[in-house]
mmCIF file of C-alpha atoms in Angstrom:
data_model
loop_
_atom_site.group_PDB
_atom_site.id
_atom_site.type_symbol
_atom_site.label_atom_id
_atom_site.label_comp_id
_atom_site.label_asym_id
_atom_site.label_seq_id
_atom_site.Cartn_x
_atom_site.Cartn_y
_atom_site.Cartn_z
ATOM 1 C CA UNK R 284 -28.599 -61.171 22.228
ATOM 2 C CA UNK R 285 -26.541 -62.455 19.481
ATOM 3 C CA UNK R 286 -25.112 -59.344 18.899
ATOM 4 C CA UNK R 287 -24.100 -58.103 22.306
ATOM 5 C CA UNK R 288 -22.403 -61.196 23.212
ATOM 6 C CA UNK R 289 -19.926 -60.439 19.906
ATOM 7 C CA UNK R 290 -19.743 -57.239 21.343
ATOM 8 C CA UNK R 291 -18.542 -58.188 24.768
ATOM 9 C CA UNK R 292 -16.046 -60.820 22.869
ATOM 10 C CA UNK R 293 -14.280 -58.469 21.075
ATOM 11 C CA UNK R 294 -13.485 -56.404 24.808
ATOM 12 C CA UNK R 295 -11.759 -59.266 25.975
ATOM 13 C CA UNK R 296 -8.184 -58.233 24.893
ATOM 14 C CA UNK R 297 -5.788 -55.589 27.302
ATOM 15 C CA UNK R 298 -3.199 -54.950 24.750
ATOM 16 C CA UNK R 299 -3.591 -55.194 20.442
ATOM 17 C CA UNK R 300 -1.057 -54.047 18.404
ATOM 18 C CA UNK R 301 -1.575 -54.721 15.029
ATOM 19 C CA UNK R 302 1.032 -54.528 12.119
ATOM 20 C CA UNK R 303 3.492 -52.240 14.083
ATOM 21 C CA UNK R 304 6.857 -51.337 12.769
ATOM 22 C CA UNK R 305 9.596 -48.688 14.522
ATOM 23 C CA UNK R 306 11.793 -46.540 13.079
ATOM 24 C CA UNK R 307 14.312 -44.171 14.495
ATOM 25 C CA UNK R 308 16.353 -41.940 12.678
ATOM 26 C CA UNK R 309 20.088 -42.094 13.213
ATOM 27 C CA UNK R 310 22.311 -38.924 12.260
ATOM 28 C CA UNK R 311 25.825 -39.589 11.133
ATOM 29 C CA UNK R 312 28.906 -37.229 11.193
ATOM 30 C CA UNK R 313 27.189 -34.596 13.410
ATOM 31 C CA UNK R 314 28.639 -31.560 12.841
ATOM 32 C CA UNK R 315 29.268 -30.352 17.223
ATOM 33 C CA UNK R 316 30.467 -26.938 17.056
ATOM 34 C CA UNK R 317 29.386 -23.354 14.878
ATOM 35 C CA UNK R 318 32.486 -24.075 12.315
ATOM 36 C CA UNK R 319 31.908 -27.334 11.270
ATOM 37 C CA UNK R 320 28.021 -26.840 10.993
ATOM 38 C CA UNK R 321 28.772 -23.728 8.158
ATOM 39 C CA UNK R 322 31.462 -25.876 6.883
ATOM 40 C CA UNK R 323 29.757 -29.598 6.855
ATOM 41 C CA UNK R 324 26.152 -28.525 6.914
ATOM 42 C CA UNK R 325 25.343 -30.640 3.530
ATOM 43 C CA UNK R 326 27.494 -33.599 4.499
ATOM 44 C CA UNK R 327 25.261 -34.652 7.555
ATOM 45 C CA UNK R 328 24.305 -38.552 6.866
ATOM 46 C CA UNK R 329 20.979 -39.560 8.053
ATOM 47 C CA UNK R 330 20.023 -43.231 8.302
ATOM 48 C CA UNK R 331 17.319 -44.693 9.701
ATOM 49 C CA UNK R 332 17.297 -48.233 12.093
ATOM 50 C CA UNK R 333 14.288 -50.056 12.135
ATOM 51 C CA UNK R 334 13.570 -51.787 15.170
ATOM 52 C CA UNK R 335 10.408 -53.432 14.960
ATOM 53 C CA UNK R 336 9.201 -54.882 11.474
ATOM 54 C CA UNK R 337 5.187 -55.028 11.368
ATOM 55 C CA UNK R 338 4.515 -56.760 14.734
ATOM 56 C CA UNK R 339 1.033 -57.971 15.742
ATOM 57 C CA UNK R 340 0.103 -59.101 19.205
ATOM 58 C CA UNK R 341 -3.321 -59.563 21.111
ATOM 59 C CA UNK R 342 -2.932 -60.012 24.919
ATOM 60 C CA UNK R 343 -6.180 -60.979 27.045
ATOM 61 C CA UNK R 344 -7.549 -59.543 30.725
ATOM 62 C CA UNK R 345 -5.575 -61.345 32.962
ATOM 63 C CA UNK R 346 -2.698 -63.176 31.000
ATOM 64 C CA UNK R 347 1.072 -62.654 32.105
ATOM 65 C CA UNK R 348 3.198 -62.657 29.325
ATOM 66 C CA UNK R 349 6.912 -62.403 29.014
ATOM 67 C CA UNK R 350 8.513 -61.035 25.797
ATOM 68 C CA UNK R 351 12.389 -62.429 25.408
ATOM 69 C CA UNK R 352 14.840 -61.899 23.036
ATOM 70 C CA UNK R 353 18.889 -60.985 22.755
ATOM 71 C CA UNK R 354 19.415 -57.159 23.904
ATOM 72 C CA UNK R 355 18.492 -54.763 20.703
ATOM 73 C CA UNK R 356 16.094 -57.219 19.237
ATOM 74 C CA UNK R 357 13.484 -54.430 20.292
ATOM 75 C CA UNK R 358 11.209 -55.829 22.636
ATOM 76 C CA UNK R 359 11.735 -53.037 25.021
ATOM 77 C CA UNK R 360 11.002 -51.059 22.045
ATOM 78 C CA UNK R 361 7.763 -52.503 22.131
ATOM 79 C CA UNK R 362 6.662 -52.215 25.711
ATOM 80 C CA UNK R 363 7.450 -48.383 25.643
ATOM 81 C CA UNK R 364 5.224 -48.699 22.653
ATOM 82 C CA UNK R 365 2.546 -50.190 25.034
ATOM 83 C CA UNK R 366 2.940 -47.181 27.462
ATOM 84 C CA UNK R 367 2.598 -44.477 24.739
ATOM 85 C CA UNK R 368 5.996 -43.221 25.345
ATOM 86 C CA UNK R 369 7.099 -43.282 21.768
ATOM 87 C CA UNK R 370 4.616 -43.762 19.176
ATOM 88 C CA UNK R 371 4.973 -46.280 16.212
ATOM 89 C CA UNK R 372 6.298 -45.465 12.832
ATOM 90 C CA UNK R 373 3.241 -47.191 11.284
ATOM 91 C CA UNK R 374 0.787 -49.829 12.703
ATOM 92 C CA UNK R 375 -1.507 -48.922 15.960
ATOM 93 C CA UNK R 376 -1.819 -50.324 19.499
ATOM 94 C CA UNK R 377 -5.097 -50.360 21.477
ATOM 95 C CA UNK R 378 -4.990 -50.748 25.143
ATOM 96 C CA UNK R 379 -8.517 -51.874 26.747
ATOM 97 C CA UNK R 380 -7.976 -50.991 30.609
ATOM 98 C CA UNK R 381 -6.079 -48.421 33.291
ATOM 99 C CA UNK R 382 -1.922 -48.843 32.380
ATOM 100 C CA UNK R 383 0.778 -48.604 34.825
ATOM 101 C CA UNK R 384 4.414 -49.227 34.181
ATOM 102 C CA UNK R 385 7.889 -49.839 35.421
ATOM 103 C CA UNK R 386 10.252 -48.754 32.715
ATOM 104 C CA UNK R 387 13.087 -46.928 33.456
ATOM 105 C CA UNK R 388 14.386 -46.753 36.951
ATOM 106 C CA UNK R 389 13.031 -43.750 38.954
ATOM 107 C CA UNK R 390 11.128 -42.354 35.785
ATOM 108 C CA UNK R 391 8.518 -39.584 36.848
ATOM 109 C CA UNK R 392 10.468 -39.292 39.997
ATOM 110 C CA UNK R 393 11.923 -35.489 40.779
ATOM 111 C CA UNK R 394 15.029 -35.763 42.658
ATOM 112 C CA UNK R 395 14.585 -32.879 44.476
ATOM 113 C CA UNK R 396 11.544 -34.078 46.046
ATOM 114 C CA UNK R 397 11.391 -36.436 48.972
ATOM 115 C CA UNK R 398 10.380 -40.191 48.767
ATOM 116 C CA UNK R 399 6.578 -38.931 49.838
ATOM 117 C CA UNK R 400 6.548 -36.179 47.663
ATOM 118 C CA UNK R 401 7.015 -38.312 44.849
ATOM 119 C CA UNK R 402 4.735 -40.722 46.105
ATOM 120 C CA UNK R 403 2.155 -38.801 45.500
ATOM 121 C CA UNK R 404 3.345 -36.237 42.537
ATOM 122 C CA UNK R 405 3.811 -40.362 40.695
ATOM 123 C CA UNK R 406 0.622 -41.953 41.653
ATOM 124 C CA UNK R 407 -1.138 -38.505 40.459
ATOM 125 C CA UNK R 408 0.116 -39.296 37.184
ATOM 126 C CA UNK R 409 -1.286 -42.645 37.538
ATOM 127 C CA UNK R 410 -4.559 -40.789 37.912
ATOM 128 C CA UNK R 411 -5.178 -41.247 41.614
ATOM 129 C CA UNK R 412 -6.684 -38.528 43.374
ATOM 130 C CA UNK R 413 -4.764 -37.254 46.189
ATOM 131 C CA UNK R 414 -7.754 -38.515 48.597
ATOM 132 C CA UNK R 415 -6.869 -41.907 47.075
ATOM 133 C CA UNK R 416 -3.121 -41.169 47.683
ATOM 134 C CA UNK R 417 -3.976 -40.815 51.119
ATOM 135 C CA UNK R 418 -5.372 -44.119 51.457
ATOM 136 C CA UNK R 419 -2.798 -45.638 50.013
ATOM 137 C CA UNK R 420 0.291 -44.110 51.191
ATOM 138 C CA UNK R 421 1.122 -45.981 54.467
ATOM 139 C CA UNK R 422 1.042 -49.489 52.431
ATOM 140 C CA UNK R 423 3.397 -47.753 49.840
ATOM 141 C CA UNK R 424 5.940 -46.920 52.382
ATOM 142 C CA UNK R 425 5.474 -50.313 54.020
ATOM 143 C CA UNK R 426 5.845 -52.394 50.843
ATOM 144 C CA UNK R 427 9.066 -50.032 49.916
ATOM 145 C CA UNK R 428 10.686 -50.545 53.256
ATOM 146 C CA UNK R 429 12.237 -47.124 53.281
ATOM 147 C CA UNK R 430 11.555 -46.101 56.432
ATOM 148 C CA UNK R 431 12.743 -42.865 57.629
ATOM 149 C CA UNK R 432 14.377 -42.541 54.297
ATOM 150 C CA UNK R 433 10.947 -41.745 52.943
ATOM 151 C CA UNK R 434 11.306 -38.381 53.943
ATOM 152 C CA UNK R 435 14.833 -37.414 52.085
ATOM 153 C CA UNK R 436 14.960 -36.369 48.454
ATOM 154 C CA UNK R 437 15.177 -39.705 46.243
ATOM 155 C CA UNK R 438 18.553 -38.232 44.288
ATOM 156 C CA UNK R 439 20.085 -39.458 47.917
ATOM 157 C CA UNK R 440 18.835 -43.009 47.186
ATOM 158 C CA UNK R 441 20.756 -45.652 45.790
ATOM 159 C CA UNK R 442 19.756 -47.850 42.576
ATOM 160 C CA UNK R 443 17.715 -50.194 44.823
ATOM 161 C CA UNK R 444 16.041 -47.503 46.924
ATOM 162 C CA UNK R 445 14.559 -46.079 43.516
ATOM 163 C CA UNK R 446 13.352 -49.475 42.474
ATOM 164 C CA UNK R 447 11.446 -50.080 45.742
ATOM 165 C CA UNK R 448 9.900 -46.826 45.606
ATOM 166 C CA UNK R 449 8.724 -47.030 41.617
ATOM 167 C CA UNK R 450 7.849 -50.846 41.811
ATOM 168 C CA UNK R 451 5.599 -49.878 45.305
ATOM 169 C CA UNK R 452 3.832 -46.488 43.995
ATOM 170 C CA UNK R 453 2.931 -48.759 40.740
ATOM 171 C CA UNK R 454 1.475 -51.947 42.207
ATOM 172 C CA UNK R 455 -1.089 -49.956 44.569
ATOM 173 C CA UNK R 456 -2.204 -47.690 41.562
ATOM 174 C CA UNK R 457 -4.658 -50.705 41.680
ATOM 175 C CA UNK R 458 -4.284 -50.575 37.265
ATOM 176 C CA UNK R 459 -5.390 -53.338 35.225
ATOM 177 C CA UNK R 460 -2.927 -53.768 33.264
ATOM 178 C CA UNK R 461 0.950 -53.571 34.457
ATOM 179 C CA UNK R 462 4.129 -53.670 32.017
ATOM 180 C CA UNK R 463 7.614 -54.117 33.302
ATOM 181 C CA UNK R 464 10.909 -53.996 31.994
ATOM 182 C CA UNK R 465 14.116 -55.535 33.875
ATOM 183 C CA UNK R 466 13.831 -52.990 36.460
ATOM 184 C CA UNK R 467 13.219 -55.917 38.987
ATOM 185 C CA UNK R 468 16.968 -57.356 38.118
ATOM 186 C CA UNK R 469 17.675 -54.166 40.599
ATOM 187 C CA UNK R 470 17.535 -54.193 44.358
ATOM 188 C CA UNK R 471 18.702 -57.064 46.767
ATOM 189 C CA UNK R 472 17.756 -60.936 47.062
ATOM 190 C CA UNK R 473 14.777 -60.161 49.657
ATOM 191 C CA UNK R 474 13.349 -57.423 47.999
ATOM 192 C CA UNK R 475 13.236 -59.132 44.039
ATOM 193 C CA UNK R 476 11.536 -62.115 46.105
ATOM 194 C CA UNK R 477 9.051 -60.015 47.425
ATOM 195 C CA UNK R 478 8.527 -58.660 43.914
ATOM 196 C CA UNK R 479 7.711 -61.763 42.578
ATOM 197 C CA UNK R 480 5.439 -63.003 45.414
ATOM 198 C CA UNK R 481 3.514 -59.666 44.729
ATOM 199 C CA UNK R 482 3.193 -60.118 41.257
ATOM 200 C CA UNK R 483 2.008 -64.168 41.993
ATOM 201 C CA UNK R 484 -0.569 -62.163 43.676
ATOM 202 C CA UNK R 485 -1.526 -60.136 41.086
ATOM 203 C CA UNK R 486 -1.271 -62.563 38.277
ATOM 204 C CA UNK R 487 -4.051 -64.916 40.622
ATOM 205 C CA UNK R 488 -6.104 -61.478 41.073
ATOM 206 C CA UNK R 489 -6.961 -60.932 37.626
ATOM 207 C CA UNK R 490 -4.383 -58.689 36.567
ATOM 208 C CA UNK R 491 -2.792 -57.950 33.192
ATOM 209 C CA UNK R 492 1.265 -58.220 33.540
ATOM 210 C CA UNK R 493 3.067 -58.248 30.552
ATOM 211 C CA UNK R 494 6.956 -58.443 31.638
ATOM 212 C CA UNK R 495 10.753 -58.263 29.901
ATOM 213 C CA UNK R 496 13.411 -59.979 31.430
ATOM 214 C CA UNK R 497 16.463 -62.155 30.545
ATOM 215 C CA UNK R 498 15.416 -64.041 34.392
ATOM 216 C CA UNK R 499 14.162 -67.249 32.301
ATOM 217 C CA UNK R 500 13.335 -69.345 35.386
ATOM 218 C CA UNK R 501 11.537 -66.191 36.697
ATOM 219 C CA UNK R 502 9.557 -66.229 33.285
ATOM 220 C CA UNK R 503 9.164 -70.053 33.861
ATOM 221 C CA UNK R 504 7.265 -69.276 37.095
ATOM 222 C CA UNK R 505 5.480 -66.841 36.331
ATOM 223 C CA UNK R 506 4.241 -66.521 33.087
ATOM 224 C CA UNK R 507 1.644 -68.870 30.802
ATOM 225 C CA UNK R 508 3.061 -67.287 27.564
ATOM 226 C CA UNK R 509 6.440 -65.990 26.107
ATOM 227 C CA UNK R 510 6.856 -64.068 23.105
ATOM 228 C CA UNK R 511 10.281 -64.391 21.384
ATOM 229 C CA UNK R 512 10.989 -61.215 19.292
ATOM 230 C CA UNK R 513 14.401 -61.653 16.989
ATOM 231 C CA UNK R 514 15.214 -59.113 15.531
ATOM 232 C CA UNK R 515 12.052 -56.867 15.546
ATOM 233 C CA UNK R 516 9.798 -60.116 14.454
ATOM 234 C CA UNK R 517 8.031 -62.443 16.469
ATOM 235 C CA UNK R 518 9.447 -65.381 16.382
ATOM 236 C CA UNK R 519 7.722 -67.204 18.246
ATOM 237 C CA UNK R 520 4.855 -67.135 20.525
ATOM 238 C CA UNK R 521 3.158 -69.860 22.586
ATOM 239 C CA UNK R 522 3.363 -71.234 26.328
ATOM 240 C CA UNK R 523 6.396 -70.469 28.240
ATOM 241 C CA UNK R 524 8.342 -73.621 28.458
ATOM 242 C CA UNK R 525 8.375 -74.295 24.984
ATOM 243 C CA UNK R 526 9.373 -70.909 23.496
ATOM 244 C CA UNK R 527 12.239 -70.627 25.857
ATOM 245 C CA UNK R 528 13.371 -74.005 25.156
ATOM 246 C CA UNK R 529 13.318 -72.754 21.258
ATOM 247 C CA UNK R 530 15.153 -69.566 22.287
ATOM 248 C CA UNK R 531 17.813 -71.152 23.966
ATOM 249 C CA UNK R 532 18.522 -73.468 20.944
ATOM 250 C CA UNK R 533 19.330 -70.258 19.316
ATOM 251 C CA UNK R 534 20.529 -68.326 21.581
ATOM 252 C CA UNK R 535 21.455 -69.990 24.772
#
């Protein structure tokens, strides 16, 4: 009985990355046309920028967690990391659970296509069936308030359009496990509250959200823990209050 219980323990983590470091090459003095390649073609400079320096990070089922930081201190770095987007230079990440993401605005999104086509060429990517799709389409369109608009190609819709339409394809996905990135700083006033009352919602259902955003009173609300990541360290990590109240020494 022992045993099992140990095992069970050791399944109660979404995300652990353990010991991961990022590297990405950089390529100086890039020779652009035929002549200069023949000509320069030994003088190319490559350099390499390491973003993340042998991070480590368990997350449990059903924390929300905010990771803050200055811009380039890499912890969007480290949530594409999360998705499997990139891969790290050295280190590994385990994800325990069904992944969704909001990353980049409109990603997976063909502009040709029409708000519903996308609907469901996105959530199949999620790995909903299109029988599931079904049942879940008329609450997508709801939540994204789109309207008749659902039915014109998305490279028509503006900044906030996209946002509605990614942020409501990936909260009905019904994942376990839900990273963001500062996609919600798009749209109007109505719309980012009704973000954040859906993600109150799924923060009290259980979920996994693990969220980057400079929207510190946001973070205040909504999240038990922060993770402060200065240049691609941790530098600190512990309930929300009193890492942003540390951060802002530093960098407010």
């Amino acid at each position: 009985m022992a045993k099992a219980s140990n095992k069970n323990s050791s399944k109660d983590f979404a995300i652990k990355i353990k010991n991961v470091s990022k590297e990405f090459k950089l390529i100086y003095d890039k020779p652009f046309t035929l002549k200069e390649r023949l000509v320069f073609w030994s003088k190319t400079k490559v350099g390499k920028h390491q973003v993340l320096k042998g991070v480590s990070l368990n997350i449990k089922k059903g924390e929300t967690v905010a990771l803050i930081g200055v811009n380039g201190s890499g912890k969007s770095t480290l949530l594409k990391l999360m998705t499997k987007i990139i891969y790290p230079t050295s280190g590994s990440i385990e994800i325990n659970g069904k992944l969704t993401s909001l990353l980049e605005l409109g990603a997976g999104f063909h502009p040709d296509f029409t708000g519903r086509e996308n609907i469901y060429f996105n959530a199949s990517i999620f790995g909903l069936t299109a029988a599931e799709i079904d049942k879940r389409v008329g609450d997508i369109i709801e939540f994204s308030e789109l309207g008749s608009f659902i039915d014109n190609p998305v490279r028509t819709y503006s900044s906030g359009m996209y946002m509605r339409l990614a942020f409501s394809v990936a909260i009905n996905v019904d994942a376990e496990i839900l990273l963001i990135d500062e996609i919600l700083a798009v749209g109007d006033q109505h719309f980012q509250e009704k973000c954040f009352a859906k993600l109150q919602e799924l923060k009290k259902s259980g979920k996994t959200i693990v969220i980057v955003s400079h929207a510190l009173d946001s973070i205040r609300e909504l999240c038990d823990r922060a993770v402060w990541i200065y240049d691609g360290e941790i530098r600190m990590d512990g309930k929300t209050d009193k890492v942003i109240e540390e951060y802002l020494k530093v960098c407010g």
